[in-house]
Short mmCIF file of C-alpha atoms and ligand atoms in Angstrom, two decimals:
data_model
loop_
_atom_site.label_atom_id
_atom_site.label_comp_id
_atom_site.label_asym_id
_atom_site.label_seq_id
_atom_site.Cartn_x
_atom_site.Cartn_y
_atom_site.Cartn_z
CA MET A 1 -0.67 107.60 52.05
CA LEU A 2 -0.04 110.68 51.73
CA SER A 3 -0.38 112.40 48.90
CA LYS A 4 2.99 114.54 46.87
CA ARG A 5 1.70 117.76 48.01
CA VAL A 6 1.62 116.33 52.47
CA GLN A 7 4.84 114.36 52.22
CA GLU A 8 6.45 117.17 51.01
CA ALA A 9 5.20 119.93 52.98
CA LEU A 10 5.86 117.34 56.53
CA ASN A 11 9.91 116.81 55.02
CA GLU A 12 9.68 120.02 55.38
CA GLN A 13 8.56 120.14 58.18
CA ILE A 14 11.09 117.52 59.58
CA ARG A 15 13.51 120.32 58.44
CA ILE A 16 12.55 122.73 59.99
CA GLU A 17 12.88 120.63 64.00
CA ALA A 18 16.18 119.48 62.64
CA GLU A 19 17.13 123.09 62.25
CA SER A 20 15.19 124.24 65.49
CA SER A 21 17.56 120.88 67.95
CA GLN A 22 20.87 122.08 65.83
CA VAL A 23 20.50 125.80 67.25
CA TYR A 24 19.29 124.99 69.77
CA LEU A 25 22.00 123.25 70.63
CA ALA A 26 24.31 125.51 69.18
CA MET A 27 22.85 127.82 72.29
CA ALA A 28 23.72 125.06 74.32
CA SER A 29 27.44 124.44 73.69
CA TRP A 30 27.75 128.52 73.97
CA ALA A 31 26.21 128.82 77.44
CA GLU A 32 28.09 126.01 78.80
CA ILE A 33 31.59 127.84 78.64
CA GLN A 34 29.81 131.38 79.75
CA PRO A 35 29.96 131.23 83.55
CA GLY A 36 27.71 130.71 85.78
CA ILE A 37 24.64 129.19 84.33
CA ASP A 38 24.38 125.96 84.57
CA ASN A 39 20.48 125.24 84.49
CA VAL A 40 20.42 127.73 81.70
CA THR A 41 23.23 125.37 79.54
CA SER A 42 20.57 122.20 80.61
CA PHE A 43 17.25 124.04 79.69
CA PHE A 44 18.70 124.57 75.82
CA TYR A 45 20.58 120.72 75.49
CA GLN A 46 16.65 119.79 76.71
CA HIS A 47 15.24 121.25 74.50
CA SER A 48 17.82 121.12 71.54
CA ASP A 49 16.37 116.45 72.02
CA GLU A 50 13.08 117.83 72.96
CA GLU A 51 13.41 119.07 68.57
CA ARG A 52 15.12 116.14 67.17
CA MET A 53 12.01 114.33 68.94
CA HIS A 54 9.88 116.21 67.08
CA MET A 55 12.17 115.22 64.25
CA LEU A 56 11.71 111.90 64.38
CA LYS A 57 8.07 111.09 65.12
CA LEU A 58 7.48 112.70 61.75
CA ILE A 59 9.58 110.78 60.32
CA HIS A 60 8.61 107.50 61.85
CA PHE A 61 4.76 108.82 61.10
CA VAL A 62 5.66 110.37 57.19
CA ASN A 63 7.40 106.18 56.39
CA GLU A 64 4.69 104.33 57.96
CA ARG A 65 1.98 105.52 56.48
CA GLY A 66 4.07 104.69 52.88
CA GLY A 67 5.47 107.79 52.23
CA PHE A 68 9.60 108.98 52.93
CA ALA A 69 11.11 110.82 54.99
CA THR A 70 14.03 113.04 52.95
CA ILE A 71 16.69 113.74 56.58
CA PRO A 72 17.96 117.23 55.05
CA ALA A 73 21.02 119.54 55.41
CA LEU A 74 20.96 121.39 57.70
CA PRO A 75 22.86 125.63 57.40
CA GLN A 76 25.57 126.45 59.71
CA PRO A 77 23.14 128.12 63.46
CA PRO A 78 24.65 131.41 64.54
CA ILE A 79 27.76 130.02 66.83
CA THR A 80 28.23 132.04 69.99
CA PHE A 81 25.13 135.03 71.09
CA PRO A 82 25.78 138.23 72.53
CA SER A 83 24.33 137.78 75.45
CA ILE A 84 21.56 135.19 77.09
CA LYS A 85 19.19 138.12 76.30
CA HIS A 86 19.53 137.54 72.80
CA ALA A 87 19.73 133.55 72.93
CA PHE A 88 16.13 133.54 74.87
CA LYS A 89 14.66 136.67 72.26
CA GLU A 90 15.74 134.43 69.63
CA LEU A 91 14.29 131.11 70.98
CA LEU A 92 10.51 132.77 70.88
CA LYS A 93 11.17 133.99 67.42
CA HIS A 94 11.96 130.75 66.70
CA GLU A 95 9.06 128.70 68.15
CA ILE A 96 6.32 131.65 66.79
CA PHE A 97 8.50 130.56 62.98
CA VAL A 98 7.20 127.02 63.88
CA SER A 99 3.95 127.38 65.02
CA GLU A 100 3.38 129.39 61.46
CA SER A 101 4.46 126.31 59.81
CA ILE A 102 3.19 123.98 61.47
CA ASN A 103 -0.47 125.36 60.52
CA LYS A 104 0.77 125.15 56.80
CA VAL A 105 1.30 122.37 57.27
CA ILE A 106 -2.19 121.97 58.22
CA ASP A 107 -3.92 123.33 55.61
CA ILE A 108 -1.97 121.27 53.26
CA ALA A 109 -4.03 118.64 54.76
CA LEU A 110 -6.72 119.86 55.03
CA GLU A 111 -6.92 121.41 51.30
CA GLU A 112 -5.72 117.51 50.47
CA LYS A 113 -8.32 116.06 52.54
CA ASP A 114 -5.27 114.80 54.89
CA TYR A 115 -7.57 113.92 58.50
CA ALA A 116 -4.82 111.97 59.51
CA THR A 117 -2.39 114.24 59.76
CA HIS A 118 -4.53 116.89 59.89
CA ASN A 119 -5.56 114.60 63.64
CA PHE A 120 -1.63 113.98 64.31
CA LEU A 121 -0.36 117.61 63.90
CA GLN A 122 -2.82 118.26 66.73
CA TRP A 123 -0.37 117.15 68.87
CA TYR A 124 2.34 120.24 67.42
CA VAL A 125 -0.15 122.04 67.85
CA ALA A 126 -0.53 121.58 71.74
CA GLU A 127 3.26 121.61 71.84
CA GLN A 128 3.35 124.71 70.00
CA ILE A 129 1.57 126.55 72.49
CA GLU A 130 3.12 125.10 75.63
CA GLU A 131 6.60 125.88 73.74
CA GLU A 132 5.93 129.97 72.87
CA ALA A 133 4.25 130.84 76.07
CA LEU A 134 7.70 129.27 78.02
CA ALA A 135 9.13 131.19 76.00
CA ARG A 136 7.27 134.01 76.53
CA THR A 137 7.13 133.37 80.14
CA MET A 138 11.64 133.66 79.97
CA ASN A 139 11.40 136.78 78.07
CA ASP A 140 9.59 139.04 80.86
CA LYS A 141 11.02 137.64 83.32
CA LEU A 142 14.93 138.08 81.86
CA GLU A 143 13.46 141.93 80.80
CA LEU A 144 12.73 141.97 84.28
CA ILE A 145 16.09 141.04 85.62
CA GLY A 146 17.82 143.49 83.13
CA ASP A 147 22.10 143.54 84.58
CA ASP A 148 21.40 142.50 88.14
CA LYS A 149 23.19 139.40 88.05
CA GLY A 150 21.10 138.48 91.77
CA GLY A 151 18.55 138.41 89.72
CA MET A 152 20.45 136.08 86.81
CA TYR A 153 21.21 133.92 89.43
CA LEU A 154 17.73 133.30 90.42
CA PHE A 155 17.25 132.90 86.57
CA ASP A 156 19.23 130.51 86.81
CA ARG A 157 18.65 128.22 89.65
CA ASP A 158 14.47 128.73 88.78
CA ILE A 159 15.27 128.04 85.19
CA LEU A 160 14.93 123.94 85.05
CA THR A 161 12.02 124.38 87.87
CA ILE A 162 9.41 126.08 85.37
CA SER A 163 10.08 124.19 82.54
CA MET A 164 9.26 121.19 84.25
CA ALA A 165 6.29 122.72 85.43
CA ALA A 166 4.62 123.95 81.13
CA GLU A 167 5.89 120.19 80.55
CA ALA A 168 3.61 118.59 83.41
CA LYS A 169 0.73 121.12 82.06
CA HIS A 170 1.46 121.07 79.03
CA GLN A 171 1.57 116.46 79.21
CA LYS A 172 -1.72 116.46 81.58
FE1 OFO B 201 9.08 121.30 67.30
O1 OFO B 201 8.42 121.98 69.32
FE2 OFO B 201 9.72 123.85 69.68
O2 OFO B 201 10.11 124.22 68.08
#
């Protein structure tokens, strides 16, 4: 059975995962209308789907542990982005924020001696390490590319391979 505090913290995390999914969906839709970045577009759509999966996993956990997962209202995400580089900077910032928020839920679980929730959240800790590392890699590459169009072509060509490799590493 979840304590009230743990349930509230998990519900807040559900909101954050839903918001992440929404923010990345906005990036995906914006990217889709930019010329020549089809794989960047797919990357954002996939990332949005993954965040939704993270949200669902939390919803099921809360409900299975005798709590009640509440479905939150979400704020309007940014509609457009000044550049691809800017969108990836936002992605990294957002992932760091999510990691901090997971850590806070873990702190609460430990204070409440809820070891099941603590254990469940370790999956999210590992996932955040992977996602932050991936976002950093993307940002480093974009920094190197600068305004070079050829570099952007290669970035778009390679982005799905890079993210699939990171995902495979995480699942080992
Ligand atoms: Fe939910 O994994 Fe990133 O944010």
